[in-house]
Coordinates of C-alpha atoms in Angstrom, one line a residue:
L1 CA 0.0 0.0 0.0
T2 CA 2.8 2.4 0.8
V3 CA 4.5 1.8 -2.5
A4 CA 1.2 2.2 -4.3
L5 CA 0.6 5.6 -2.6
Q6 CA 4.1 6.7 -3.5
K7 CA 3.5 5.8 -7.2
F8 CA 0.1 7.6 -7.0
N9 CA 1.7 10.7 -5.5
A10 CA 4.3 10.7 -8.3
Q11 CA 1.3 10.6 -10.7
E12 CA 2.3 7.1 -12.0
Y13 CA -1.3 6.1 -12.1
E14 CA -0.9 2.8 -14.1
S15 CA 1.8 1.5 -11.7
A16 CA -0.1 2.7 -8.7
L17 CA -3.3 1.0 -10.0
A18 CA -1.6 -2.3 -10.4
L19 CA -0.4 -2.1 -6.8
F20 CA -3.8 -1.0 -5.5
Q21 CA -5.3 -4.0 -7.2
Q22 CA -2.9 -6.2 -5.4
V23 CA -3.9 -4.6 -2.1
I24 CA -7.6 -5.3 -3.0
A25 CA -6.8 -8.9 -4.0
Y26 CA -5.4 -9.4 -0.5
D27 CA -8.1 -7.4 1.3
Q28 CA -11.2 -6.9 -0.8
K29 CA -12.8 -4.4 1.6
N30 CA -9.8 -2.1 1.8
P31 CA -11.3 1.4 1.4
V32 CA -7.9 3.0 0.7
G33 CA -7.2 0.6 -2.1
H34 CA -10.6 1.1 -3.7
F35 CA -10.6 4.8 -3.3
Y36 CA -7.2 5.4 -4.8
S37 CA -7.9 2.8 -7.5
G38 CA -11.0 5.0 -8.4
V39 CA -8.9 8.1 -8.6
S40 CA -6.2 6.3 -10.7
Y41 CA -8.9 5.1 -13.1
Q42 CA -10.4 8.6 -13.2
E43 CA -7.0 10.2 -13.9
T44 CA -6.5 7.7 -16.8
G45 CA -9.9 8.4 -18.3
R46 CA -11.6 5.2 -17.3
F47 CA -14.6 6.8 -15.6
T48 CA -16.9 3.8 -15.4
K49 CA -14.2 1.8 -13.6
A50 CA -13.6 4.8 -11.3
I51 CA -17.3 5.0 -10.4
E52 CA -17.4 1.3 -9.6
E53 CA -14.5 1.7 -7.2
Y54 CA -16.0 4.7 -5.6
E55 CA -19.3 2.9 -5.1
I56 CA -17.6 0.1 -3.3
V57 CA -16.1 2.7 -0.9
I58 CA -19.6 4.3 -0.4
K59 CA -21.3 0.9 0.1
D60 CA -18.9 0.1 3.0
K61 CA -19.9 3.4 4.8
D62 CA -17.4 2.7 7.6
N63 CA -14.4 4.7 6.3
L64 CA -13.1 8.2 5.9
F65 CA -13.4 8.2 2.1
V66 CA -17.2 8.2 1.6
E67 CA -17.7 12.0 1.1
Q68 CA -14.7 12.1 -1.3
A69 CA -16.0 9.1 -3.3
E70 CA -19.4 10.7 -3.6
W71 CA -17.8 14.0 -4.8
Y72 CA -15.6 12.2 -7.3
I73 CA -18.5 10.3 -8.7
G74 CA -20.1 13.7 -9.5
L75 CA -16.9 14.8 -11.2
C76 CA -16.8 11.6 -13.3
Y77 CA -20.3 12.3 -14.5
L78 CA -19.3 15.9 -15.4
Q79 CA -16.2 14.6 -17.2
T80 CA -18.3 12.1 -19.3
Q81 CA -20.9 14.8 -20.1
E82 CA -23.6 12.9 -18.1
R83 CA -25.2 16.2 -16.9
K84 CA -28.4 14.7 -15.4
K85 CA -26.5 12.1 -13.4
A86 CA -24.0 14.8 -12.4
Y87 CA -26.8 17.1 -11.3
R88 CA -28.5 14.5 -9.2
Q89 CA -25.3 13.4 -7.5
L90 CA -24.1 17.0 -6.8
D91 CA -27.5 18.2 -5.8
R92 CA -27.6 15.4 -3.2
I93 CA -24.2 16.5 -1.9
S94 CA -25.1 20.2 -1.9
K95 CA -28.0 19.4 0.4
S96 CA -25.9 17.5 2.9
N97 CA -23.4 18.5 5.6
S98 CA -20.6 17.3 3.4
Y99 CA -17.3 19.1 3.1
Y100 CA -18.0 19.4 -0.6
S101 CA -21.6 20.8 -0.2
K102 CA -20.7 24.4 -1.1
K103 CA -18.6 23.4 -4.2
A104 CA -21.4 21.0 -5.2
D105 CA -24.0 23.8 -4.8
A106 CA -22.0 26.1 -7.1
I107 CA -21.8 23.5 -9.8
V108 CA -25.5 22.6 -9.5
R109 CA -26.4 26.3 -10.0
R110 CA -24.3 26.4 -13.1
L111 CA -25.8 23.1 -14.4
K112 CA -29.3 24.6 -13.9
Y113 CA -28.3 27.6 -15.9
I114 CA -26.9 25.5 -18.8
E115 CA -30.0 23.3 -19.0

């Protein structure tokens, strides 16, 4: 995990991803492995895979990455031009007590204006 995070921080996403997948193979519920796999997928343009990893993090609920995973799912939807899904995801965040609620609200207001 430490080496995977080092690769991730060096923006070596493919190498990091391979190592995160090894961590997950050893511990399928590892939220760190799933979250950073999601980010690595997102950084390499594989948004569907990223969302799958983030959803695993959210489903677990008992970790520190849930709010971040929810936020990054919204960003994935924006990056893939899925505005309705992005709107729903970010609107839910904007109405919560999430760290990302103000940022989500600003994007939701812009999405309303566009549509």
